[in-house]
Coordinates of C-alpha atoms in Angstrom, one line a residue:
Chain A
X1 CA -27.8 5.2 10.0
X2 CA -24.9 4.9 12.3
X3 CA -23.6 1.7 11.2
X4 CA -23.4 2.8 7.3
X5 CA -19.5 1.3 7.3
X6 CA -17.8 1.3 3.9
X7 CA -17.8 -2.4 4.9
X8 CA -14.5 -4.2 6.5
X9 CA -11.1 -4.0 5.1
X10 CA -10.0 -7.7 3.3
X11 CA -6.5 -7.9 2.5
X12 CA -5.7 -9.4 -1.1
X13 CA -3.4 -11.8 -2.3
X14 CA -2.8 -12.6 -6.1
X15 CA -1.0 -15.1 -8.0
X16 CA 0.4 -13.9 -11.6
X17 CA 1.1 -17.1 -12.8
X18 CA 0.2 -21.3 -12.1
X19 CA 3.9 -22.3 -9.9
X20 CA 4.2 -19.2 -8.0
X21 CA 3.1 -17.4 -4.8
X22 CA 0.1 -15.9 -3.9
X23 CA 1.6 -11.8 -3.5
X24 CA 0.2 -9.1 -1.8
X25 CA -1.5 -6.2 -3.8
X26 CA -3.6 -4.1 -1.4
X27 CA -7.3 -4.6 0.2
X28 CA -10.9 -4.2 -0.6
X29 CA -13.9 -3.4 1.5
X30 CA -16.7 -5.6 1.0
X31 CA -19.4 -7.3 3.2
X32 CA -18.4 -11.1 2.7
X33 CA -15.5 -13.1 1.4
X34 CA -17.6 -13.3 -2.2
X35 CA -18.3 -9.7 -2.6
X36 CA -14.2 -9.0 -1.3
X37 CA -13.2 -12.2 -4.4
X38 CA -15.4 -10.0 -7.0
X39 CA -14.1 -6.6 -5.8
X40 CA -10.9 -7.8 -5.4
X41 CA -11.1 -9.3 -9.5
X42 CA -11.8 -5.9 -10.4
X43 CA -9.8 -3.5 -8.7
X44 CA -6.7 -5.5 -8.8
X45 CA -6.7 -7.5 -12.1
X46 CA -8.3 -5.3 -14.9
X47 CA -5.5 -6.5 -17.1
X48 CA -4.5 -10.3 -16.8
X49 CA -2.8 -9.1 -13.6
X50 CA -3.7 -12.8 -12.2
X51 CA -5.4 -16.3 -12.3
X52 CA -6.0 -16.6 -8.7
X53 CA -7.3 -14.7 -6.0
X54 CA -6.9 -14.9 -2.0
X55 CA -8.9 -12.7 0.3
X56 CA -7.9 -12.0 4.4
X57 CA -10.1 -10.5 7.1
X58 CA -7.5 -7.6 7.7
X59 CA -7.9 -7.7 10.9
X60 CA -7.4 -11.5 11.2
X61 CA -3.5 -10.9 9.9
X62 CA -1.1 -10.3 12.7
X63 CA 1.9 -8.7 11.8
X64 CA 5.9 -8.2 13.6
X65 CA 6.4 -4.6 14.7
X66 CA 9.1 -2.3 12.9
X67 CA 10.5 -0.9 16.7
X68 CA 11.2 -4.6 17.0
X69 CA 12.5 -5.3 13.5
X70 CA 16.7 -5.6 14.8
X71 CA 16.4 -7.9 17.8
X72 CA 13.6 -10.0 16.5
X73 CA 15.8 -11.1 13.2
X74 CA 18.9 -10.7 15.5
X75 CA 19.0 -14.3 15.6
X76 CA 19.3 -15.1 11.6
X77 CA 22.6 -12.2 11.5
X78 CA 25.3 -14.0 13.3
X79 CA 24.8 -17.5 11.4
X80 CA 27.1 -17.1 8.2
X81 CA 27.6 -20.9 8.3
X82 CA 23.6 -21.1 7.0
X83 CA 25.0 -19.9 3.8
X84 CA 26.8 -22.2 1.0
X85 CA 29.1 -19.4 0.3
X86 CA 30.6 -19.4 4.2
X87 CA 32.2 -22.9 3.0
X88 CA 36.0 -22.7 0.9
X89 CA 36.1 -25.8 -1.1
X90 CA 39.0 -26.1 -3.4
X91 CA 38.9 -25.4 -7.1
X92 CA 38.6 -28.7 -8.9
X93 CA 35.8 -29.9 -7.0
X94 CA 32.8 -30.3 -8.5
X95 CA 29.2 -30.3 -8.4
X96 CA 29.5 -29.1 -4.7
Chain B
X1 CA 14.2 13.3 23.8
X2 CA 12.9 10.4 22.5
X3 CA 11.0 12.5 19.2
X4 CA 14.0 14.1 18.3
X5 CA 15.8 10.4 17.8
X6 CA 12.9 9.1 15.9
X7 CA 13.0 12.4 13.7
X8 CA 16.6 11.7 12.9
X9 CA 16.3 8.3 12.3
X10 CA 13.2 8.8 10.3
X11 CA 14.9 11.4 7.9
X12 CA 17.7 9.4 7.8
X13 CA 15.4 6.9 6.1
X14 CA 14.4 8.8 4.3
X15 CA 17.5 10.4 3.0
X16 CA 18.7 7.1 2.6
X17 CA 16.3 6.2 -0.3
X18 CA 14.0 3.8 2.2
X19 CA 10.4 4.1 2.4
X20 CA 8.6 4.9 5.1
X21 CA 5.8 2.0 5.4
X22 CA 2.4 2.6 7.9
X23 CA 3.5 1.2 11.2
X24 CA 6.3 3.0 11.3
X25 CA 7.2 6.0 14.0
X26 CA 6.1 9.3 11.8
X27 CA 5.8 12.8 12.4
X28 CA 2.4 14.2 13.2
X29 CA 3.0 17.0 10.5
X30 CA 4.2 14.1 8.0
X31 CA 0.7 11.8 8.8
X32 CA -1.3 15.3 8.4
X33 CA 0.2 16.5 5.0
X34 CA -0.3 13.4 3.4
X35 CA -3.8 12.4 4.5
X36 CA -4.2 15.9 2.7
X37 CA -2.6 15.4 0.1
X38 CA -3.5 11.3 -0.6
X39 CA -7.5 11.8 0.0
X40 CA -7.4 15.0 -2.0
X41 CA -6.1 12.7 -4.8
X42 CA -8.6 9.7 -4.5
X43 CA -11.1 12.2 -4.6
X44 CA -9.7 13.7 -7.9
X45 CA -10.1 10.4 -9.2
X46 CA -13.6 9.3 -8.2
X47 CA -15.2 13.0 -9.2
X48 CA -12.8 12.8 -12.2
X49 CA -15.3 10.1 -13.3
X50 CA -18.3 12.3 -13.4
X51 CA -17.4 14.5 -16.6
X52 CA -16.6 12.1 -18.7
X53 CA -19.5 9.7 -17.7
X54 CA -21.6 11.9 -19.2
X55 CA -20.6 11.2 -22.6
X56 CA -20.2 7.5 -22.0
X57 CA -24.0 6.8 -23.5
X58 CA -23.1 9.4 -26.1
X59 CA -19.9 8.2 -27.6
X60 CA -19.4 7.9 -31.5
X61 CA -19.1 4.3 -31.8
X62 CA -19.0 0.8 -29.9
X63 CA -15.3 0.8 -30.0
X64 CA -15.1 4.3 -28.6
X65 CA -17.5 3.4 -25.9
X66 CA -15.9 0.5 -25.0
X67 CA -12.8 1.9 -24.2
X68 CA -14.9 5.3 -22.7
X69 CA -16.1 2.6 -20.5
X70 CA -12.8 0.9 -19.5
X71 CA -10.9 4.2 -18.5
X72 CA -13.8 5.3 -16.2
X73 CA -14.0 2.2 -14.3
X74 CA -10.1 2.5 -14.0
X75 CA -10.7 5.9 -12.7
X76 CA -12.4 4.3 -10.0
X77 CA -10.1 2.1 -9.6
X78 CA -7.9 4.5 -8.8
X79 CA -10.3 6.4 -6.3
X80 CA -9.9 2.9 -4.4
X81 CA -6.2 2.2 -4.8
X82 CA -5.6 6.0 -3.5
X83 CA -8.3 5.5 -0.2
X84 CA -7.1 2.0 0.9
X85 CA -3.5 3.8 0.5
X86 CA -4.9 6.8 2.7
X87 CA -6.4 4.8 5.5
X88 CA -3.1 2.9 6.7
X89 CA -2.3 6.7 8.0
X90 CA -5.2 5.9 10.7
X91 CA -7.9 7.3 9.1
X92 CA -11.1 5.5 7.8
X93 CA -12.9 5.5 4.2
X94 CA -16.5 6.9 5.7
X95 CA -14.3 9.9 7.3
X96 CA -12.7 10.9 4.2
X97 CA -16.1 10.4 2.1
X98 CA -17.7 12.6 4.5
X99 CA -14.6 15.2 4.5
X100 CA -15.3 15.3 0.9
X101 CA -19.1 15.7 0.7
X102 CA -19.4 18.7 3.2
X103 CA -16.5 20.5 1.3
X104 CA -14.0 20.1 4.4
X105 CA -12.0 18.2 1.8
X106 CA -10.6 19.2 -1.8
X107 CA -10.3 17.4 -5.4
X108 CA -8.9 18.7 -8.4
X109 CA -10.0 22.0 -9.7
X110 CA -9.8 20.6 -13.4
X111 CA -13.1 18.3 -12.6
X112 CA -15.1 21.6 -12.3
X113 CA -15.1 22.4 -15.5
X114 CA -18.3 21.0 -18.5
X115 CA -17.6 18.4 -20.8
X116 CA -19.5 20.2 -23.6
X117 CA -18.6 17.9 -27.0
X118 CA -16.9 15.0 -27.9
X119 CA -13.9 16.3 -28.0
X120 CA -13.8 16.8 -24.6
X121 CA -13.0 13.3 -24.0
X122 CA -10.6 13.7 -26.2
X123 CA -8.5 16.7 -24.8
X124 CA -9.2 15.3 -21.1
X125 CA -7.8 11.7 -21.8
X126 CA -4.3 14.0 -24.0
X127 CA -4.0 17.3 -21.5
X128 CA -5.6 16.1 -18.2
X129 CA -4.3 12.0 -18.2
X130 CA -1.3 13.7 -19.4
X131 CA -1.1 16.3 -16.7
X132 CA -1.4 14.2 -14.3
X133 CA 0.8 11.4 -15.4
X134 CA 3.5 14.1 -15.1
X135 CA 2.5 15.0 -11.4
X136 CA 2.0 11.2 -10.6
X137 CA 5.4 10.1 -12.0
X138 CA 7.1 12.2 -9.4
X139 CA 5.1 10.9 -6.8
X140 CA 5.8 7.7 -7.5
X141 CA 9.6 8.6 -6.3
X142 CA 8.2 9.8 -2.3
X143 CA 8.7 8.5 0.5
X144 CA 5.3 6.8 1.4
X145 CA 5.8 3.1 0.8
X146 CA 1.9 2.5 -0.1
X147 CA 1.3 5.8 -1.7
X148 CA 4.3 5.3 -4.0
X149 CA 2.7 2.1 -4.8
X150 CA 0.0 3.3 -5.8
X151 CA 1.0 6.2 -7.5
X152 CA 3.0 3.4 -9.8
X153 CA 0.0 1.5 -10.3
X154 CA -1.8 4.3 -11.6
X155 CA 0.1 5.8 -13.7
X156 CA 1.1 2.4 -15.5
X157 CA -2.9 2.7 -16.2
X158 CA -3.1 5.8 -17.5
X159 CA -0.9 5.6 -20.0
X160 CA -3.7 3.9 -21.9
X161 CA -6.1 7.2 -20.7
X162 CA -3.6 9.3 -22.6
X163 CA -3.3 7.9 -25.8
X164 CA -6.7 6.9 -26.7
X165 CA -7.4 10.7 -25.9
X166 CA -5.1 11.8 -28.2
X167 CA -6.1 9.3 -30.9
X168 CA -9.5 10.9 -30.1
X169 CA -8.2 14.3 -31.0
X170 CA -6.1 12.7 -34.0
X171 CA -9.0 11.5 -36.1
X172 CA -10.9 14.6 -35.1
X173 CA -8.0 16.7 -36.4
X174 CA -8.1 14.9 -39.4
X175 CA -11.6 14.3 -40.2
X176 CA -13.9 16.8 -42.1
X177 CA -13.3 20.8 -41.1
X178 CA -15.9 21.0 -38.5
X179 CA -14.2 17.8 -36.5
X180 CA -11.4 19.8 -36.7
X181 CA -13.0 22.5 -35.5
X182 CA -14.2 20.5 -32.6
X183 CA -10.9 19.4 -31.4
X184 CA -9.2 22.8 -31.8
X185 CA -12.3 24.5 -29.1
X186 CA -11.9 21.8 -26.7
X187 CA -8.0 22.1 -27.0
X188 CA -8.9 25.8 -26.2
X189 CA -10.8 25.2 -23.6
X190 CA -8.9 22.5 -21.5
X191 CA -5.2 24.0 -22.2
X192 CA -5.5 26.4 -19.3
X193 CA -7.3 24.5 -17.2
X194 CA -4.9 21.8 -17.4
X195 CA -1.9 23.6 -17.0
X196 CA -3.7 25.5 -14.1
X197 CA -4.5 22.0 -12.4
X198 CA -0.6 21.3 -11.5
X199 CA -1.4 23.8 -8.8
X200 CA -0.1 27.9 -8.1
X201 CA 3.1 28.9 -9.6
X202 CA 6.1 28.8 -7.4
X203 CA 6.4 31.9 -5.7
X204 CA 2.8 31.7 -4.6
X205 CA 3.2 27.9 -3.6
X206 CA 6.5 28.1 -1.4
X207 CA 7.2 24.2 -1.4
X208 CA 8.3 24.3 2.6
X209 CA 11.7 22.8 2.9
X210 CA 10.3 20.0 5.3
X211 CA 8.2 18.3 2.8
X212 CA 10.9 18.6 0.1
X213 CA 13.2 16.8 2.7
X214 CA 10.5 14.6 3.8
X215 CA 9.6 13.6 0.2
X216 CA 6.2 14.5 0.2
X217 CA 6.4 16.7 -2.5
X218 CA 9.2 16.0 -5.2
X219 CA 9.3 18.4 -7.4
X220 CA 7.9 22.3 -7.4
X221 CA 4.3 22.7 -9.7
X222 CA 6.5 25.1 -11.9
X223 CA 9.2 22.3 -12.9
X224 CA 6.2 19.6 -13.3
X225 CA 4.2 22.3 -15.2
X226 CA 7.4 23.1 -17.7
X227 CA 8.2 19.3 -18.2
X228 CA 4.2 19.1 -19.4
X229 CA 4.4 22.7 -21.9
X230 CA 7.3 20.8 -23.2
X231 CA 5.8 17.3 -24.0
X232 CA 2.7 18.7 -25.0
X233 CA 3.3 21.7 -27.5
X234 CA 5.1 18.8 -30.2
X235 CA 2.0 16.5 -30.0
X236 CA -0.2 19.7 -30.8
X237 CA 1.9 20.5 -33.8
X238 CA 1.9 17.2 -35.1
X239 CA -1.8 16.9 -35.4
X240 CA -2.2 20.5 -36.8
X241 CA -4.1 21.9 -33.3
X242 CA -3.1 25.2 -31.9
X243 CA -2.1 26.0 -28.4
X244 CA -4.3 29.0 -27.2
X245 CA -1.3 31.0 -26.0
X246 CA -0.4 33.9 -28.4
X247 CA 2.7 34.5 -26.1
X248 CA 4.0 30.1 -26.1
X249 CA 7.5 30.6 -28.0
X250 CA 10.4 28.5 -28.1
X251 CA 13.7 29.5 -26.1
X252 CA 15.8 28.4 -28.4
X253 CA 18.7 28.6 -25.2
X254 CA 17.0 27.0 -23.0
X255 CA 15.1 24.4 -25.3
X256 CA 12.0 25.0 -23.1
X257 CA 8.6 26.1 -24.0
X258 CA 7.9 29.8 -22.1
X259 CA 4.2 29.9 -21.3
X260 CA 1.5 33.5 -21.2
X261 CA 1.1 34.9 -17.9
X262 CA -1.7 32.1 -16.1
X263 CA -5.0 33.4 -14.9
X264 CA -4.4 32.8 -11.4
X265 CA -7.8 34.2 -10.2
X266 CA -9.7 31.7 -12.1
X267 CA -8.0 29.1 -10.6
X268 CA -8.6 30.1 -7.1
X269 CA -12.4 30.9 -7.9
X270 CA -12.7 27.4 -9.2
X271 CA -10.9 26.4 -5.7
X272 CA -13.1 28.3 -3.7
X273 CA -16.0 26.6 -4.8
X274 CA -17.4 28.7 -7.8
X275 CA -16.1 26.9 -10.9
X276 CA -18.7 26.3 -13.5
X277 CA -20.1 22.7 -12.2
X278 CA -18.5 22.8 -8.3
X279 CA -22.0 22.2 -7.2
X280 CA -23.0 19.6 -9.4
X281 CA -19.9 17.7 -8.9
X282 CA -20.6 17.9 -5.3
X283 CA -24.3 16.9 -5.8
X284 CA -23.8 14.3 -7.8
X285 CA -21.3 12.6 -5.5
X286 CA -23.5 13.1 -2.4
X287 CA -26.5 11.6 -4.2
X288 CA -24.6 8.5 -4.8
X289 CA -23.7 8.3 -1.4
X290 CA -26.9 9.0 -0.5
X291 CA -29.2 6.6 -2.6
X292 CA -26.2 3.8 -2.2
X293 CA -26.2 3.5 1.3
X294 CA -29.5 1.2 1.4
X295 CA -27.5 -1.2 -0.2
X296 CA -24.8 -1.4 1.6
X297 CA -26.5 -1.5 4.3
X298 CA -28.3 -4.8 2.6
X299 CA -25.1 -6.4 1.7
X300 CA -24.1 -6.3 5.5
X301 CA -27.1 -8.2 6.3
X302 CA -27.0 -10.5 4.0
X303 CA -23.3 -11.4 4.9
X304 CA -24.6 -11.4 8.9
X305 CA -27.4 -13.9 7.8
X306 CA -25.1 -16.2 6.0
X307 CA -22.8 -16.3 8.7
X308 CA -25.7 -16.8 11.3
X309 CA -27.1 -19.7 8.9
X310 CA -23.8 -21.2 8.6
X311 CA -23.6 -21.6 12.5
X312 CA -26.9 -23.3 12.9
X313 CA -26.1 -25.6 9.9

């Protein structure tokens, strides 16, 4: 049969630990979000790797293009003042 | 030209130390070569599975099973880490499954060969895992952002595959003088093999410059196959097994291990297709395929159905 897919791509994200972010570890194929959870729980977390599990359509995540990478963060490069360390404050001052 | 930038600023990536990550600008050559070289690998691991599953309802004890158990399903594991790797080059998982099953595509010679006793398990999990844990570690260090990944995943994994192997061979080794005897024929039967496995000796293997610059390849199959005489030979002693090389002596100079000439003929027979179990392998695999395909084909409707009651709910 022609339509004999290896099932769609979902993206996976797991969090290590309760306080922390979700992180991406790779994908799965699988037929429905349950089926992508379960293969997801077994390809990714053999080993107490994690205690929570997100799954993604892959095709539902839009991502920023590399070509564009320079101009796009452009914007966040010229802004030193965004930074606590752009500010001299003079020794003896504390809890600034 | 507009190539010729992207090829400079693409090796200077690379010679900077930066990986190269999917939706970036690549060379054709570059995408080719490691669509090669990454499917080849996740189909290692997925046939890899089949010799030693054979012994999985056979092994000695629960605990042995148990853990017989828990390296093939890593090894599987690793087929998938290695395909989803593979497939953000632009290629999908049913093309590379079919590469594989009409022969277009290649695995590892070393998954040709019979796992005859016990002790197979045990000199595949210390000269095989161990093998390629040497191959794997190097490229770990390439330039492929998700097959690097991978590759670190994996070999974190088989670190476990290559102890309990050689604790298999250990308590062989030191058990009554027929388990002994066991361990020392599949040592002698899985040494060459598995030094044969990190591919043809230099001179017939010219590593082309490119990929060495490209970081495709890292190191030359001699220098990986050296680094694995070296690790090896001790572990042998220590459990009282023999390497089945009559020539394997010491350079005291050099400190390095100098190997008997290879049989490089066997290796390319098993290559070419006419290893002892090529054909089963291959059967085996497109069986699976084969009598699996009804249920994925299920699972698809199901998930359709659900979605389709969901929307009338």
């Amino acid at each position: 049969m022609s339509n004999d897919s290896q099932w769609p791509v979902w993206e996976v994200f797991v969090q290590a630990n309760p306080g922390i972010s979700h992180k991406h570890v790779g994908n799965v194929h699988a037929p429905d979000a349950e089926m992508a959870i379960q293969n997801a729980r077994d390809v990714y977390t053999r080993r107490s790797e994690g205690i929570s599990i997100w799954v993604v359509p892959a095709n539902a995540i839009a991502a920023s293009s590399p070509e564009d990478q320079g101009a796009f963060f452009e914007p966040s490069n010229d802004k030193p003042y965004r930074h606590p360390t752009f500010y001299k404050i003079p020794e003896g001052v504390k809890y600034l | 030209m507009e190539d010729a930038k992207q090829l400079e600023a693409f090796e200077a990536k690379i010679a900077a130390g930066q990986k190269i990550e999917p939706k970036d600008w690549m060379p054709e050559a570059y995408r080719k070569q490691l669509i090669r070289m990454m499917s080849q690998h996740a189909h290692s691991e997925i046939v890899g599975m089949l010799p030693e599953g054979n012994w999985i309802t056979r092994a000695p004890s629960l605990r042995r099973k148990a853990i017989l158990l828990a390296k093939v399903q890593d090894e599987a594991g690793h087929g998938l880490y290695l395909y989803s790797a593979t497939e953000t080059l632009g290629i999908d998982r049913s093309e590379l499954l079919s590469q594989l099953h009409t022969g277009k595509a290649k695995y590892s010679s070393i998954f040709n060969y019979p796992t005859l006793t016990w002790a197979d398990i045990g000199a595949i999990g210390w000269l095989v895992d161990g093998a390629a844990i040497m191959n794997q570690t190097a490229l770990a260090r390439g330039s492929y952002g998700p097959y690097c990944r991978a590759m670190i995943r994996i070999c974190k994994e088989e670190s476990f595959h290559n102890r309990q192997g050689y604790e298999i061979m250990m308590h062989l080794a030191q058990g009554t003088p027929e388990q002994k005897a066991l361990a020392q024929d599949a040592l002698n039967r899985w040494w060459w093999p598995s030094i044969m496995m990190l591919g043809p000796s230099d001179d017939q293997s010219p590593n082309s410059d490119q990929l060495m610059r490209w970081k495709v390849k890292m190191e030359s199959n001699d220098a990986i196959r050296q680094r694995f005489i070296d690790r090896t030979i001790p572990q042998a002693d220590f459990i009282g097994l023999t390497i089945p090389d009559k020539d394997m002596k010491l350079d005291a100079a050099t400190g390095h291990y100098e190997h008997g000439p290879i049989n490089w003929e066997e290796f390319f027979e098993v290559i070419k297709g006419n290893g002892p179990c090529n054909a089963k392998r291959l059967k085996a695999r497109v069986d699976a395929d084969k009598n699996g395909a009804w249920v994925r084909e299920a699972a698809m409707a199901y998930a359709a159905k659900q979605t389709k009651d969901k929307l009338v709910a």
